[in-house]
Short mmCIF file of C-alpha atoms in Angstrom, two decimals:
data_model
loop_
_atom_site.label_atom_id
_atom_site.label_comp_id
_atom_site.label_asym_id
_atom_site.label_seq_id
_atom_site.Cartn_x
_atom_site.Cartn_y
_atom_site.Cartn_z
CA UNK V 252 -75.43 -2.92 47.66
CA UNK V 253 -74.26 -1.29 44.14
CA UNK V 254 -71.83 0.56 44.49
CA UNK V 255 -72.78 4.57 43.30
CA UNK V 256 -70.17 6.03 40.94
CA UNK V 257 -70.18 10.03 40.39
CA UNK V 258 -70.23 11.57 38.02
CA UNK V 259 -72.16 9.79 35.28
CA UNK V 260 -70.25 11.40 32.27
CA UNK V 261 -67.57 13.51 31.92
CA UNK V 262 -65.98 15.52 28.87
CA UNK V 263 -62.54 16.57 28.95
CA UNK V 264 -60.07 18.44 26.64
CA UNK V 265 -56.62 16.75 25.92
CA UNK V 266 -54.19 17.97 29.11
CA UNK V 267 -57.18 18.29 31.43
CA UNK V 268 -57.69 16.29 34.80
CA UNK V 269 -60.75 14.83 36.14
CA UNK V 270 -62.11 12.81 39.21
CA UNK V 271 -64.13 9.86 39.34
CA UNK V 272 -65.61 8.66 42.94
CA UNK V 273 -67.03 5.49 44.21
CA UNK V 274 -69.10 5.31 47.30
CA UNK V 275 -70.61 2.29 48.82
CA UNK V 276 -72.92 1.91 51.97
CA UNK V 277 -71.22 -0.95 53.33
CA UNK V 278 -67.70 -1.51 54.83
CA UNK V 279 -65.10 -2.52 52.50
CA UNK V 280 -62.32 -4.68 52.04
CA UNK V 281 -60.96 -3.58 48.99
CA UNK V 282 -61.85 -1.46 45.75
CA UNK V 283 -60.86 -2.35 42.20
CA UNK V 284 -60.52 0.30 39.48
CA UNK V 285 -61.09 -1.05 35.53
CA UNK V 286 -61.79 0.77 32.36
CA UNK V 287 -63.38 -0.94 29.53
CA UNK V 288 -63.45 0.08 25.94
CA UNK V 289 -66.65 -0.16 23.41
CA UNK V 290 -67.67 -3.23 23.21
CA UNK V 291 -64.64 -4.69 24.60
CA UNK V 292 -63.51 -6.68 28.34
CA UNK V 293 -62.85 -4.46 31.25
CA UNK V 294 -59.31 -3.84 32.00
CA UNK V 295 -58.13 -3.92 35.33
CA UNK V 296 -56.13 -0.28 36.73
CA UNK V 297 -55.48 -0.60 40.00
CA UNK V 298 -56.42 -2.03 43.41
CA UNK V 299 -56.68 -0.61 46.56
CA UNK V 300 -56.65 -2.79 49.77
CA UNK V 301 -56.33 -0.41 52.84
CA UNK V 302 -58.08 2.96 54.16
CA UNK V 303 -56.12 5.62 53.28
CA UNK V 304 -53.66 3.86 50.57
CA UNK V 305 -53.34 5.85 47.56
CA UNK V 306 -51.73 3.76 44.07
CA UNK V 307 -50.97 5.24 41.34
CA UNK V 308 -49.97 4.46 37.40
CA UNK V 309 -48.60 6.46 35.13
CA UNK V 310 -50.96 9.52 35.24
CA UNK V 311 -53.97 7.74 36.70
CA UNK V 312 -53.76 7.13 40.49
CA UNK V 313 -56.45 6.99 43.30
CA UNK V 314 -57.42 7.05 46.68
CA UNK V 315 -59.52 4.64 49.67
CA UNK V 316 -60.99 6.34 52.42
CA UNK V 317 -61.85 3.67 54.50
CA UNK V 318 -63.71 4.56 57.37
CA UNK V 319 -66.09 7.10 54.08
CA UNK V 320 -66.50 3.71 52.23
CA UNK V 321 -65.53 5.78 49.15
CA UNK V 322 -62.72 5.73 46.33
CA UNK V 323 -61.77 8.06 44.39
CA UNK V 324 -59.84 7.77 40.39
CA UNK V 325 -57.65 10.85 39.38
CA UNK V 326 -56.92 11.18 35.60
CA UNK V 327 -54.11 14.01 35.47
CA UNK V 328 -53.27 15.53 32.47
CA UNK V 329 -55.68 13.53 30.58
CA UNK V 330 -54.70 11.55 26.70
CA UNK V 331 -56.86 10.88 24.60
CA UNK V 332 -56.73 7.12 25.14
CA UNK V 333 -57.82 7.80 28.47
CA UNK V 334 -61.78 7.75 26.90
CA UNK V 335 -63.44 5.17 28.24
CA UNK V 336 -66.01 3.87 30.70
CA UNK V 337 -64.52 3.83 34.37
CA UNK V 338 -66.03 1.12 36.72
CA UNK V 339 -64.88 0.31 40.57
CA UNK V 340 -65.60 -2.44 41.67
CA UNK V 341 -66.15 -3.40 45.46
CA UNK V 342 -65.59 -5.92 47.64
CA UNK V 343 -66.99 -5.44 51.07
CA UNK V 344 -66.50 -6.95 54.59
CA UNK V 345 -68.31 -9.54 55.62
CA UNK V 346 -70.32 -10.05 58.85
CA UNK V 347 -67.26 -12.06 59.94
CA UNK V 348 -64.33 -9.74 59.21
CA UNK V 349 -61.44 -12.13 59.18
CA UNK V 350 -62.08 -11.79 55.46
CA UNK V 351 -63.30 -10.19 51.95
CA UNK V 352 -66.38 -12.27 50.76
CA UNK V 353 -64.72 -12.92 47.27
CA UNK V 354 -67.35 -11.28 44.96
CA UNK V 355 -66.37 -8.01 42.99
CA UNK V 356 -70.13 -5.43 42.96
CA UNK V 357 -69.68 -2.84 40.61
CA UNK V 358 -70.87 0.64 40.13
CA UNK V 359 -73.05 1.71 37.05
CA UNK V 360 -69.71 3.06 35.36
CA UNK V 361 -68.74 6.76 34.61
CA UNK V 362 -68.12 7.58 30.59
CA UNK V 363 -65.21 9.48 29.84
CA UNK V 364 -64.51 11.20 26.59
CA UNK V 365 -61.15 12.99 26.13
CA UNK V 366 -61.50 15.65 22.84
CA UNK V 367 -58.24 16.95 21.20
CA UNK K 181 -53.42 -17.27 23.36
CA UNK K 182 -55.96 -15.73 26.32
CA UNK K 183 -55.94 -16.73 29.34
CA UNK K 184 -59.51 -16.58 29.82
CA UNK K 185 -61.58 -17.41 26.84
CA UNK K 186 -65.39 -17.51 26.08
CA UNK K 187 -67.92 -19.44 23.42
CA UNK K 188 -69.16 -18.43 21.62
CA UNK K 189 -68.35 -14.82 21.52
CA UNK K 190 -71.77 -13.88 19.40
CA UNK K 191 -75.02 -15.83 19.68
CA UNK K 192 -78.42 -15.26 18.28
CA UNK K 193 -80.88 -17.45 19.61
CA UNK K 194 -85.11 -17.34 20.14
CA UNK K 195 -86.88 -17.20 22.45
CA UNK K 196 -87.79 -20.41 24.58
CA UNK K 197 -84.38 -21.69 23.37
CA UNK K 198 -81.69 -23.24 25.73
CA UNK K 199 -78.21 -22.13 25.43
CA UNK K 200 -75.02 -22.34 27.12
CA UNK K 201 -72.32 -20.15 27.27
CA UNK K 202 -68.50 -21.67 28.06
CA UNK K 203 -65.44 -20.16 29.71
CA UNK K 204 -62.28 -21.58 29.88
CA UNK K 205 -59.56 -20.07 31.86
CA UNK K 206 -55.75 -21.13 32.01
CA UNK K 207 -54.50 -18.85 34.96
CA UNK K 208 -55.19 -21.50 37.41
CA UNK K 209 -57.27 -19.62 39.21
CA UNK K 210 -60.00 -21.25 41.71
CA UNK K 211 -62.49 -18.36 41.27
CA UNK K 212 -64.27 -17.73 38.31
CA UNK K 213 -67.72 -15.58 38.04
CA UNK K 214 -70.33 -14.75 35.41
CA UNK K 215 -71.45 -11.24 34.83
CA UNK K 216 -74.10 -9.69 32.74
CA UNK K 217 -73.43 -6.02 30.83
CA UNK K 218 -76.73 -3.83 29.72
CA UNK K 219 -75.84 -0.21 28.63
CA UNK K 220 -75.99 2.38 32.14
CA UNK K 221 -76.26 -0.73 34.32
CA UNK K 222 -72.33 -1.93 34.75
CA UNK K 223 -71.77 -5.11 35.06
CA UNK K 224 -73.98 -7.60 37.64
CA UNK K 225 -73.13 -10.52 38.98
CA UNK K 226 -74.99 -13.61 37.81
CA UNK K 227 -73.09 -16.80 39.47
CA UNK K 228 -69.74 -17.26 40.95
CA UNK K 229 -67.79 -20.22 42.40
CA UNK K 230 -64.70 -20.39 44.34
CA UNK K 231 -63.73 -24.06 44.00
CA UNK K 232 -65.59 -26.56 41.74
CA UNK K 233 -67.80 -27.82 45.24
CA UNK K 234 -68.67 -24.20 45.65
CA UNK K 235 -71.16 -22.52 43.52
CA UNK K 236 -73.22 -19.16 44.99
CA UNK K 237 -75.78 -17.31 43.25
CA UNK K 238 -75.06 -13.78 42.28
CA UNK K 239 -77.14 -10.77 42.00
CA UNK K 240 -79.44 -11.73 39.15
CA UNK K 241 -79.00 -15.46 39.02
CA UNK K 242 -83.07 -15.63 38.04
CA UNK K 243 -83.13 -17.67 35.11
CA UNK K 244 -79.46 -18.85 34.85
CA UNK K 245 -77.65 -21.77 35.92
CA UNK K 246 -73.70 -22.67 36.21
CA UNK K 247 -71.62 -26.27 36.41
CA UNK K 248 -68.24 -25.80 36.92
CA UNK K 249 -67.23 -28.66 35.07
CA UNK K 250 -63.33 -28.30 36.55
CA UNK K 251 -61.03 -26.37 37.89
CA UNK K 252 -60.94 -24.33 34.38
CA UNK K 253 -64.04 -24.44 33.18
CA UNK K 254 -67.16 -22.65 34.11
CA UNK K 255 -70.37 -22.49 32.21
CA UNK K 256 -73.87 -20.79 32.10
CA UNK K 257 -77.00 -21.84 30.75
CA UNK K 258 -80.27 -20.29 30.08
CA UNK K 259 -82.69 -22.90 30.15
CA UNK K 260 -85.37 -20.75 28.20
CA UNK K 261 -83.87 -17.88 26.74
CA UNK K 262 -86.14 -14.34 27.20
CA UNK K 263 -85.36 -11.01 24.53
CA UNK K 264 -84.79 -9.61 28.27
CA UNK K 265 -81.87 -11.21 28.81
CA UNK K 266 -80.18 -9.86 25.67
CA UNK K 267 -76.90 -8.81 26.52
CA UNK K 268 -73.01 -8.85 26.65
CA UNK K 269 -72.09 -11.47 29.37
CA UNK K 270 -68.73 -11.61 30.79
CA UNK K 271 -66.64 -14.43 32.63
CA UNK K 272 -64.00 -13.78 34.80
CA UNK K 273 -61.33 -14.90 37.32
CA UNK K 274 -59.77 -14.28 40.25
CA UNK K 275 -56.98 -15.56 42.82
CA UNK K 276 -57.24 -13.17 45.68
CA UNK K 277 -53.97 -12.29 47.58
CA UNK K 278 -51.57 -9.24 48.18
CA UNK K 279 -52.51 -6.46 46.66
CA UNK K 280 -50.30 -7.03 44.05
CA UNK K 281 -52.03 -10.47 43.13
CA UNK K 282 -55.67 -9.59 43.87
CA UNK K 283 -56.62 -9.22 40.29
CA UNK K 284 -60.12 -10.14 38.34
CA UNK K 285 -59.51 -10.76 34.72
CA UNK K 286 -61.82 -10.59 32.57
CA UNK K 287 -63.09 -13.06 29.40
CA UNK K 288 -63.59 -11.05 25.89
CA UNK K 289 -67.37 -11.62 26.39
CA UNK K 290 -70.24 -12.97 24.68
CA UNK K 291 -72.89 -10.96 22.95
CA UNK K 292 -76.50 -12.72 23.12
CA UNK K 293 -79.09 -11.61 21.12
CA UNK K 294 -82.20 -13.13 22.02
CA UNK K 295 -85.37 -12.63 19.37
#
């Protein structure tokens, strides 16, 4: 039911982009993007609510692919604030699909470490 | 001040020990969860509860418990605390909506050491 988040780690040079994807094997409702620091809460990025629907902020934006079950994070022209651990977080459809079920299932997180 | 807070936010207990851990929220939302953080495993759900009648178990809700005392207020208890369940626990909340509203926000966490 975990959501699996690819890749695991990722090392990046100030300036460079990367992509972060979240697949899940069930049908979804909505995915949540956050990025937590060391030892600190996560922090909410972005949600995205319907297939296709692509957000963005700043220079961090993503994408839904509905009927693929999978997300996908884009860091462009990456700062070094930008390190971090990435997590989506899933909420899938339930058996009756008038609704979300409420409950957020997370990936395993992907670690991010911008250099100068 | 936060809007979701959490005590205490470091704990060292022993093993065979009951503790609880408290959250207080003041966003008025009805939701409010419990997750548990070990390094390369994200973040699992323990308990949530979308209304203070409503309680559901979570992932991993083995050896946990939850009252939702009020609207605000959610806490989790380990009735015998295990080293195993040494980690950083999380509360959060939520008031689903538009997209623009459908935001989980998170507590500053509690680290529990358990010896």
């Amino acid at each position: 039911q975990q959501p699996v988040q690819s890749p695991q780690a990722v090392i990046l040079r100030e300036g460079e982009d990367a992509v972060i994807n979240c697949s899940s094997s069930k049908a979804l409702y909505s995915v949540h993007w956050y990025r937590q620091k060391h030892g600190e809460a996560p922090v909410f990025l972005m949600i995205l609510l319907k297939g296709g629907e692509q957000k963005g902020h700043e220079k961090i934006s993503a994408s839904f692919n509905e009927k693929k079950q999978q997300s996908s994070l884009y860091l462009t022209a990456s700062q070094l604030s930008y390190s971090g651990t990435y997590f989506c977080g899933t909420d899938r459809l339930p058996a009756i699909r008038s609704s979300n079920t409420g409950k957020l299932i997370f990936g395993q997180g992907t670690t991010l470490q911008v250099k100068p | 001040d936060a809007d979701v807070t959490q005590t205490p936010r470091n704990r060292i207990t022993k093993t065979g020990k009951r503790i609880m851990l408290e959250c207080s929220q003041t966003k008025g939302h009805d939701r409010m969860y419990w997750y548990r953080q070990d390094p390369g495993l994200g973040l699992q759900l323990i308990y949530y509860s979308f209304d203070v009648k409503d309680i559901n178990k979570g992932e991993i809700s083995d050896g946990y418990s939850v009252s939702r005392q009020a609207q605000a207020k959610f806490s989790l208890s380990l009735e015998s605390a295990i080293p195993n369940q040494t980690a950083l626990y999380f509360c959060a909340t939520r008031q689903p909506g538009t997209s623009r509203t459908d935001t989980q926000y998170f507590g500053p966490g509690t680290r529990l050491t358990v010896l």
